[in-house]
XYZ file of C-alpha atoms in Angstrom:
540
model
C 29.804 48.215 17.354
C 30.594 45.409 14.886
C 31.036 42.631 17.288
C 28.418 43.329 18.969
C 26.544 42.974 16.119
C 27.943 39.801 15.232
C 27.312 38.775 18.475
C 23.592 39.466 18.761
C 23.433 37.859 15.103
C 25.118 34.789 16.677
C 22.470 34.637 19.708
C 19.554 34.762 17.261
C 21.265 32.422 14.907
C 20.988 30.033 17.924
C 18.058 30.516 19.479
C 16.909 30.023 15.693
C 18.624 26.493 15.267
C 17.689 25.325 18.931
C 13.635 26.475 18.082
C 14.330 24.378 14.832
C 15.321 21.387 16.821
C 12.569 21.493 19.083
C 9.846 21.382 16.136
C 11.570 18.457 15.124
C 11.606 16.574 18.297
C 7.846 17.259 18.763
C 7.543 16.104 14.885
C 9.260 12.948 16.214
C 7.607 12.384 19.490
C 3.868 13.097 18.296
C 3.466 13.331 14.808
C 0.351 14.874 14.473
C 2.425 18.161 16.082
C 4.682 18.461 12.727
C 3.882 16.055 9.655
C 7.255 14.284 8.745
C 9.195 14.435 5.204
C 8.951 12.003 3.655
C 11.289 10.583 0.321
C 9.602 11.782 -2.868
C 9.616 8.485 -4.292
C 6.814 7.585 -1.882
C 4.850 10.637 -2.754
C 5.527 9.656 -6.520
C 4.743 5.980 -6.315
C 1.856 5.910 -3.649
C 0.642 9.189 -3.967
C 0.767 10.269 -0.177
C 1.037 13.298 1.430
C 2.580 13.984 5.143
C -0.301 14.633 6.398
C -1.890 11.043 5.402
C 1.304 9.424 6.252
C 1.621 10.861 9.540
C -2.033 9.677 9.675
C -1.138 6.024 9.515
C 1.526 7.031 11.921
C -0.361 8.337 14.675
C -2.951 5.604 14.305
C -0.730 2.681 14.624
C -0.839 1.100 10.639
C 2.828 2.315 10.612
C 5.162 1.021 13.499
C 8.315 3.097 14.873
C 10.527 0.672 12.936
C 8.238 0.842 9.920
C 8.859 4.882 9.431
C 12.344 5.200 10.370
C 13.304 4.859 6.890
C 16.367 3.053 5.216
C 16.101 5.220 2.273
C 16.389 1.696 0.102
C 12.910 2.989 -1.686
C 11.588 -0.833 -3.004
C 11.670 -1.688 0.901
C 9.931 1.333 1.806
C 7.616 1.501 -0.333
C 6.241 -2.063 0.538
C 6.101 -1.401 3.607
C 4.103 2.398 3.559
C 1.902 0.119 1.235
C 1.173 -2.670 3.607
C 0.358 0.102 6.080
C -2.130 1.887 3.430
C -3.658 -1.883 3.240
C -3.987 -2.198 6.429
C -5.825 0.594 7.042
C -7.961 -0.328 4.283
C -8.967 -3.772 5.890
C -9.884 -2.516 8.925
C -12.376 0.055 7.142
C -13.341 -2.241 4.512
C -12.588 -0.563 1.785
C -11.164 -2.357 -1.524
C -7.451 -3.043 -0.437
C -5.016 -1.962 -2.899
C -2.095 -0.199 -1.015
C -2.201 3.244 -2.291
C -3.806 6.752 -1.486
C -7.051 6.697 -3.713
C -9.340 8.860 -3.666
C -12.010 6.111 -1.402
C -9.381 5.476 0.927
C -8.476 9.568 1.423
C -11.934 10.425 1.773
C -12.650 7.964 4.909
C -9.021 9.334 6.182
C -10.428 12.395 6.758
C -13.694 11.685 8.178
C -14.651 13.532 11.650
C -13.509 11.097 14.290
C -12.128 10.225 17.582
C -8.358 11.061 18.153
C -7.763 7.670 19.742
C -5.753 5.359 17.856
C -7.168 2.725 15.396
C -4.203 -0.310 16.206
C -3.678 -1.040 19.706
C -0.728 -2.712 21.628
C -1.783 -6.477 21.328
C -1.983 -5.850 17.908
C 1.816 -5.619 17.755
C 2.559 -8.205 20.102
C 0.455 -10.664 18.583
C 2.701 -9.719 15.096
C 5.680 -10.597 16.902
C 4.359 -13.556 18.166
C 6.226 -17.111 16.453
C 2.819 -18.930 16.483
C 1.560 -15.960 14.790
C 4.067 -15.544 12.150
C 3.618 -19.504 11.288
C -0.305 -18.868 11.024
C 0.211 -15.993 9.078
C 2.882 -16.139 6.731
C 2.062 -13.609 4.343
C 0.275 -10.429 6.699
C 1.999 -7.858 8.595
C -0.958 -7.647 11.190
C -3.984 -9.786 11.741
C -6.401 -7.773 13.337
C -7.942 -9.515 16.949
C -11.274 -9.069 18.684
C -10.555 -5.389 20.262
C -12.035 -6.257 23.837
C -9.340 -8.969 23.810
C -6.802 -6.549 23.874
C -3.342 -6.968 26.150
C -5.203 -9.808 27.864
C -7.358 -7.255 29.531
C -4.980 -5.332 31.589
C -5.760 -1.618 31.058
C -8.808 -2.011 33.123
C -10.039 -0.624 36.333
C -9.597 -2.655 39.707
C -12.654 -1.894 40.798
C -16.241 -2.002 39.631
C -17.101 1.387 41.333
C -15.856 4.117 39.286
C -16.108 7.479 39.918
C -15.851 10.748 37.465
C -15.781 14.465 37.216
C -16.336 17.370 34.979
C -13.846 20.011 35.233
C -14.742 22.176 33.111
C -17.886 22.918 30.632
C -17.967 23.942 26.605
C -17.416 27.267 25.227
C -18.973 26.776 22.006
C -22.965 25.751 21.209
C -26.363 25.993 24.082
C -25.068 22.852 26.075
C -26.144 24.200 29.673
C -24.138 22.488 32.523
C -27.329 20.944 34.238
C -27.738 19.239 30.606
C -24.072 18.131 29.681
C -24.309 16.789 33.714
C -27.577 14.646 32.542
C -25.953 13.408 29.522
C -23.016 12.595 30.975
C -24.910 10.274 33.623
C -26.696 8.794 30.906
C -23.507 7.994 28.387
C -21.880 6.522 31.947
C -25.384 3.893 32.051
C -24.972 2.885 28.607
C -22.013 0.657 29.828
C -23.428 -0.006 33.602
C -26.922 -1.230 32.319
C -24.575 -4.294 30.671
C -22.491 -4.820 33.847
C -21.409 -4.341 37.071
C -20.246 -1.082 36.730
C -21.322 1.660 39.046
C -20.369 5.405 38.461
C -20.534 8.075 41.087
C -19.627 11.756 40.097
C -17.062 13.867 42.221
C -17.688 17.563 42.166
C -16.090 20.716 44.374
C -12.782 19.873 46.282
C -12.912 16.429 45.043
C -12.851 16.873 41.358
C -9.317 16.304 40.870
C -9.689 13.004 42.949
C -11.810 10.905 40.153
C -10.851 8.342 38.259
C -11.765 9.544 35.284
C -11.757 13.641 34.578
C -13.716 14.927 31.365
C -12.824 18.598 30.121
C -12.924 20.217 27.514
C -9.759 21.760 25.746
C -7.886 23.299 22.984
C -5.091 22.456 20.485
C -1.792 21.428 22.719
C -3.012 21.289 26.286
C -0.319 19.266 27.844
C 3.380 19.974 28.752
C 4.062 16.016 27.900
C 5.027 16.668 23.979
C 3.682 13.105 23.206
C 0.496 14.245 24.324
C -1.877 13.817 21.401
C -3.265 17.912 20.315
C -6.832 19.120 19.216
C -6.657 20.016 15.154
C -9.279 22.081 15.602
C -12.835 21.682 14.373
C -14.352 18.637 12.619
C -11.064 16.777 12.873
C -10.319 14.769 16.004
C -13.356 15.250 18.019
C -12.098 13.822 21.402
C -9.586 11.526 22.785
C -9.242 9.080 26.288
C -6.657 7.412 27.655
C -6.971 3.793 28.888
C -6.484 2.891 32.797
C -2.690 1.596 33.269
C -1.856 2.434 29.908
C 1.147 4.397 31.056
C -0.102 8.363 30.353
C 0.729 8.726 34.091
C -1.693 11.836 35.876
C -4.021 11.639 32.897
C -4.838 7.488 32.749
C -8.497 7.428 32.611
C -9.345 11.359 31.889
C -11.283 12.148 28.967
C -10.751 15.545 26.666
C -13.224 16.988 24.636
C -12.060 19.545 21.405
C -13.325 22.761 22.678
C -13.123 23.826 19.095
C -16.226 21.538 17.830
C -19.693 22.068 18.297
C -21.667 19.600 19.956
C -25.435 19.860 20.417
C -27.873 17.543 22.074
C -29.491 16.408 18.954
C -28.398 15.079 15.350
C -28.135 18.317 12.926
C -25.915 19.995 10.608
C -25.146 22.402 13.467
C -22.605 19.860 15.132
C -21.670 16.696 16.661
C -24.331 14.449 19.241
C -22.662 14.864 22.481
C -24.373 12.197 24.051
C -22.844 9.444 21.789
C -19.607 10.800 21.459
C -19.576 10.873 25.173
C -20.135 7.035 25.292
C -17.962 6.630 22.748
C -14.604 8.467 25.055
C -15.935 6.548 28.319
C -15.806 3.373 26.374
C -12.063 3.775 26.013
C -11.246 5.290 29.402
C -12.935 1.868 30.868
C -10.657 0.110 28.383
C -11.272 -0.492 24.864
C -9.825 -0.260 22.259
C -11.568 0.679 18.195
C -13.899 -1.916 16.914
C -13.593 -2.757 13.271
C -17.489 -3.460 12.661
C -18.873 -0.108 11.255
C -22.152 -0.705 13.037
C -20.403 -0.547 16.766
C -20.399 2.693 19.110
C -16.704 1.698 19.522
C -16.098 2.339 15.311
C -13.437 5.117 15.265
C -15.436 7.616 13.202
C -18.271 9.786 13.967
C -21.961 8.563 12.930
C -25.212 9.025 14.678
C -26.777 6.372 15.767
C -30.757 6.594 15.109
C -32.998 5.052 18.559
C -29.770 4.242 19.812
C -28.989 1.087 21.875
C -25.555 -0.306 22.650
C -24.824 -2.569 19.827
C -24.089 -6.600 20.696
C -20.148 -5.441 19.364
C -19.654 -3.393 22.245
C -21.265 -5.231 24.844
C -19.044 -8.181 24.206
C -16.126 -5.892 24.294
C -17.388 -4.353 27.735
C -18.346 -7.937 29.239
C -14.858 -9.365 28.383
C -13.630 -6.731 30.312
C -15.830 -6.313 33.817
C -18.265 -9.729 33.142
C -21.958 -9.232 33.011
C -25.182 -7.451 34.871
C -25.576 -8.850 37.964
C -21.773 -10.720 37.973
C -19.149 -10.958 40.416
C -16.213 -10.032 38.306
C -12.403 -11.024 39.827
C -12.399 -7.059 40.720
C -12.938 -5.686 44.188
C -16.536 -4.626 44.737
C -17.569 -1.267 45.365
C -13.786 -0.152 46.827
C -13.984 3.333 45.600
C -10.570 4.322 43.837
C -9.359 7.879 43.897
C -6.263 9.574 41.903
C -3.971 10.393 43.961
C -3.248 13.822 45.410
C -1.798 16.390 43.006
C 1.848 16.702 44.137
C 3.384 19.923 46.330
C 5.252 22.124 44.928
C 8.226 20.573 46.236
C 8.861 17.244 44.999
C 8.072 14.697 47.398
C 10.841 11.037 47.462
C 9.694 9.608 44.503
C 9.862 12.113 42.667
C 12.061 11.388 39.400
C 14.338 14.274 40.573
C 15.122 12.166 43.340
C 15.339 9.177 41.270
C 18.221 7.259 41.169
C 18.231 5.269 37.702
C 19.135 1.712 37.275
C 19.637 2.181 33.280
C 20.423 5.429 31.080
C 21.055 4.725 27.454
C 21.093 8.203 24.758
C 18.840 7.611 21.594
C 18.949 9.981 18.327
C 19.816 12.461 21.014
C 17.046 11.924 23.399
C 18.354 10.756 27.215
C 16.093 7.725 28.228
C 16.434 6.358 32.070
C 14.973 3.251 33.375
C 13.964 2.360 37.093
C 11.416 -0.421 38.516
C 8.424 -0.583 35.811
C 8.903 2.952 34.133
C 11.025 4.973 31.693
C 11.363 8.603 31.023
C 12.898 10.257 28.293
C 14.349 14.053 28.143
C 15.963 16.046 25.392
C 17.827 19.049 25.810
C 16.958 19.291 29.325
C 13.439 19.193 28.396
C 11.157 16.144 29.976
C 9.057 14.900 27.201
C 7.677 11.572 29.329
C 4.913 12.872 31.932
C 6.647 13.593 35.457
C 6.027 10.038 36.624
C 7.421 8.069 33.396
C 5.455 5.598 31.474
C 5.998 2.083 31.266
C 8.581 0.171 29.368
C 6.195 -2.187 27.746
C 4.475 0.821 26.301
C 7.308 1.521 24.402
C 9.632 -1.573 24.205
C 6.594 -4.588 23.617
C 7.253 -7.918 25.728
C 10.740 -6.037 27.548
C 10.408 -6.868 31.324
C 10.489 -4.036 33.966
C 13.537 -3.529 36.598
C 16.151 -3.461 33.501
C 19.971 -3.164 34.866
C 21.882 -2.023 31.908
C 21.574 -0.637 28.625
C 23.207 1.017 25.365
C 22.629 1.659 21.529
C 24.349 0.367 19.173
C 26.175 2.029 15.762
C 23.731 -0.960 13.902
C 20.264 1.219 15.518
C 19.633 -2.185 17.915
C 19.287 -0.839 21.776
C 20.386 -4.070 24.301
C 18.729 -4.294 27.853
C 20.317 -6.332 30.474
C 18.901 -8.107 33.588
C 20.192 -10.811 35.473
C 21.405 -13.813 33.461
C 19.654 -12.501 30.402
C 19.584 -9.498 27.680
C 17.122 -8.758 25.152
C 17.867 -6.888 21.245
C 15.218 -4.381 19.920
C 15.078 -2.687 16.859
C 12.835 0.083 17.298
C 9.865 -0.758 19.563
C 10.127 -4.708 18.654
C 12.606 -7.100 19.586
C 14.588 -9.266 17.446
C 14.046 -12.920 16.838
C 15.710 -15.599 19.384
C 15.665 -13.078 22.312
C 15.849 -13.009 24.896
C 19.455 -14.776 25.329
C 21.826 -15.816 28.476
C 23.916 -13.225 28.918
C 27.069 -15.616 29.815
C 26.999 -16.150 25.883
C 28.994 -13.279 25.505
C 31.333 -14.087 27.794
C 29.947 -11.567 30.251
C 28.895 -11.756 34.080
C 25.386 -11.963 35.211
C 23.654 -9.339 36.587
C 26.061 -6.688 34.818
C 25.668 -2.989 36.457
C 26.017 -0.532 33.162
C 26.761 -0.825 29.836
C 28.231 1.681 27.784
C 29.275 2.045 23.758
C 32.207 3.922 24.080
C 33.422 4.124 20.517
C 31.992 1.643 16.859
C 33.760 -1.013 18.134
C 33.945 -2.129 21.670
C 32.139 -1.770 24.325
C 32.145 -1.488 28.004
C 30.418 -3.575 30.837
C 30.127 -2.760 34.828
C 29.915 -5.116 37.310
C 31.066 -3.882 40.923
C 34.280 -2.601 40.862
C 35.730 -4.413 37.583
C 34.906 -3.598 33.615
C 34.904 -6.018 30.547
C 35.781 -4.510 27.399
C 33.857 -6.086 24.485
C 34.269 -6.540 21.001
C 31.302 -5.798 18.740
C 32.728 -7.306 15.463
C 34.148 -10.301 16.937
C 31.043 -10.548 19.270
C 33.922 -11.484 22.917
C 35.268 -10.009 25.660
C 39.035 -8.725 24.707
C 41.966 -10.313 26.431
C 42.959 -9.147 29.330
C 39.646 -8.313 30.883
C 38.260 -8.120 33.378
C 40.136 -5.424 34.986
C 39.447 -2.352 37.821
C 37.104 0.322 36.614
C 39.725 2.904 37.786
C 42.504 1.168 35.749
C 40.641 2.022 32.359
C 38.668 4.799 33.770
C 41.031 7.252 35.764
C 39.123 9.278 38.240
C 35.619 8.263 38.392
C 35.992 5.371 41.210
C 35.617 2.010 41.070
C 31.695 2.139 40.818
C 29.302 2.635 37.831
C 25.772 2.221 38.039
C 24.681 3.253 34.622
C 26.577 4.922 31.209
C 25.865 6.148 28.004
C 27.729 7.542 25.100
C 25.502 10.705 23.949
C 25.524 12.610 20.513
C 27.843 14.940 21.767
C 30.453 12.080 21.394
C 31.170 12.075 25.118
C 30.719 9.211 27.619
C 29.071 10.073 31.091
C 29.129 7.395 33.471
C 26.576 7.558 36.894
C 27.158 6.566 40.286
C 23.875 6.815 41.946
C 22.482 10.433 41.301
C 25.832 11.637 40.302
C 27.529 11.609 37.210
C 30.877 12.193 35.588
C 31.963 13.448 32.246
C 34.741 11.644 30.111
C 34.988 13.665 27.194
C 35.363 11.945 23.116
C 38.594 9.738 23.020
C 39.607 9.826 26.407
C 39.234 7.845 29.539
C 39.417 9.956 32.666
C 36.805 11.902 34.047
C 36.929 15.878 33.176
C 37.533 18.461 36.208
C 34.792 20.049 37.849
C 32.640 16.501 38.157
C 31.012 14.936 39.699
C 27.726 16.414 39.141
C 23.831 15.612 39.485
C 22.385 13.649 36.808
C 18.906 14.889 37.229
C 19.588 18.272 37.115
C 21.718 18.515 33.979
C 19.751 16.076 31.785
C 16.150 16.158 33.276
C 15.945 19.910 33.976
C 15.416 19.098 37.482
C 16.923 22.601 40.244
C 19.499 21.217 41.866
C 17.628 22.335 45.504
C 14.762 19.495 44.924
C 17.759 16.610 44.780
């Protein structure tokens, strides 16, 4: 009876640990799912909690190399303060850099869940013009209907929408939220080109843009933002060709708030809000000016008419009334069909990947324009990736080769060039030609076997490269089977995971070489997609 006992303790210790991990990873991959620890010299010198600092997080004053802390306090501490300052700029509030109690209290203000910084924002800050013009700021906030140059827009100036579902909470009856959600749509068509036509019945799923109402965590993507409940995050959108795959465009409401039809005590004006969300999923981003519909946090807008703010924003976009914007006219857009049960080609279980790297344990793959990322077997990216600019500003799409290095810089590879990020930015002087290193162009696979040296893949030879002394070791090139027994003399992609092994792909097919050694392990090879992205082996 005893080691079965010990046994089922074992199993639960497990399952324990593993549930543990997972919290983290959603902690990590939407921090409004988990708030983060944080050192307690920040709490001590600043005076912020998680819950504000995942705050900045999730609303883009702190960048993914900004929070991914060195633990060398003076540093961090600067920069959690610049965040706190910026956040106080754009609400114009007296900018001091730390949590007081002004800057708390408009923290926590009802408000929509979309974020306050948007991409162009951090481009711009990477930007050598930028950083000459602006020696001494982090950020310099641009015009918000400039953002990205304009590209998470519709193609079209007909638009159409659907509700799929209606609220639980409050009197709104369907034939009203219908009215008011024609109505929020003409706010932005009566100042352009725009038309909107609602889908209903079979076609619902077909619109461009959906609008439902939900609850808490209502995704299986993890990075999917979640619902707090009431009088937090009211509603969120997500911009067209912003890389949130099936839901681009849709529009969620928090089924846990009340909204009502007026301005009361009793809840929040639907109609505005509304105009608010559809502002986004057309393409905007926040507008610092408090007076704007586009302002991130909830106010009611007396006799209300779309304020000149916004309908710049919305004619940078689409052009004005009566214009002939560089869009096609009237071609209706639909989403595309919701896929069969069993995958179709291009699926990502069918996917063979041009670039797998392994980062703080999460498996990230790389083909044409998109990424996904998996951990544990888990898919974490939505089913049809997003796109690598999303993540990695500036990095161009069809990347050949990848891998992390022991200094927390990831290198990309294509063609006669490769590119050095830390975090989501890239370092200065990149990209670089890749024959620098003493390397071929147009290498296949790249892959960090051990601290010091690394391996290249280019057809059937491998170059073994020194990280300290930044050159190919002598004697390479030679044949991929000479160094690596068993595996063939192809690689199309590598990556040395957590686990301390080294799995190199051919196609979909991969091969295990375990921690020290250099021949593939028996039993491989096997499919890539169905170990690492939890794919059944019958749908590759």
């Amino acid at each position: 009876m005893r080691p079965q006992g010990l046994l089922r303790m074992t199993v639960t210790m497990e399952t324990v640990l593993q549930i543990l991990a997972l919290l983290n990873l959603i902690g990590i991959t939407f921090p409004a799912a988990v708030p983060p620890r944080i050192p307690q010299f920040l709490t001590d010198r600043l005076h912020i909690s998680p819950k504000e600092y995942n705050y900045l997080v999730h609303n883009g004053f702190l960048r993914p190399k900004d929070y991914q802390f060195t633990f060398e306090p003076e540093e961090d501490i600067t920069t959690v303060s610049d965040a706190i300052t910026r956040f106080q700029e754009f609400y114009r509030i007296p900018m001091n850099g730390e949590m007081d109690d002004r800057t708390r209290s408009m923290m926590w203000e009802p408000r929509c869940g979309y974020p306050d910084i948007g991409e162009a924002i951090h481009n711009e800050s990477n930007n050598a013009d930028y950083a000459r013009k602006w020696p001494h700021r982090r950020h310099h906030r641009v015009r918000r209907y400039d953002i990205a140059g304009g590209r998470y827009k519709w193609d079209s100036t007909h638009i159409t929408y659907s509700i799929v579902n209606y609220p639980t909470r409050g009197q709104i009856k369907p034939w009203e939220l219908r009215n008011t959600i024609k109505r929020a749509f003409r706010v932005w068509s009566d100042v352009t080109p725009l038309e909107f036509t609602e889908f209903t019945g079979h076609r619902v799923n077909e619109a461009m843009i959906r609008i439902a109402f939900l609850k808490g965590r209502h995704s299986h993507d993890l990075e999917h933002p979640i619902f707090d409940g009431p009088d937090g995050d009211l509603a969120h959108a997500f911009s067209p060709k912003s890389g949130w795959g099936e839901v681009n465009g849709d529009i969620h409401f928090d089924d846990d708030d009340l909204f009502t039809m007026d301005d009361d005590d009793r809840g929040y004006n639907f109609f505005q809000t509304a105009a608010h969300e559809i502002g986004h999923a057309l393409g905007l981003d926040h507008s610092d000016d408090p007076g704007a519909l586009m302002w991130p946090h909830y106010h009611f807008m007396r006799d209300f008419r779309l304020p000149k703010d916004d309908i710049l924003g919305i004619q940078a976009l689409y052009g004005p009334e009566g214009s002939t914007p560089s869009v096609v006219k009237n071609a209706v857009e639909t989403r595309p069909k919701l896929a069969p049960t069993v995958p179709s080609r291009k699926s990502y279980c069918q996917a063979g990947f041009s670039a797998v790297t392994s980062i703080s344990g999460s498996i990230y793959t790389f083909k044409g324009k998109n990424y996904w990322r998996s951990w544990r077997r888990l898919l974490v990216t939505p089913k049809d990736g997003r796109k690598i600019y999303d993540k990695w500003y500036n990095l161009p799409a069809n990347i050949r080769a990848v891998y992390h290095r022991r200094d927390d810089r990831t290198v990309f590879f294509r063609g006669s060039k490769y590119w050095v990020y830390f975090g989501s930015r890239m370092e200065e002087g990149y990209p670089r030609p890749v024959d620098e290193l003493g390397l071929p162009k147009g290498v296949d696979a790249a892959l960090s076997k051990t601290k010091a040296k690394t391996f290249f893949f280019k057809g059937n030879q491998v170059w073994r490269f020194d990280e300290k002394k930044q050159a190919v070791d002598r004697g390479y090139p030679k044949m991929i089977e000479e160094v690596f027994k068993g595996i063939g003399n192809k690689v199309t992609a590598a990556f040395r995971h957590d686990d301390g092994n080294s799995y190199l792909l051919r196609g979909k097919k991969y091969y295990l070489v375990a921690k020290g050694k250099y021949e593939a392990e028996p039993g491989y090879p096997r499919k890539f997609t169905a170990d690492f992205l939890g794919c059944a082996p019958l749908t590759e």
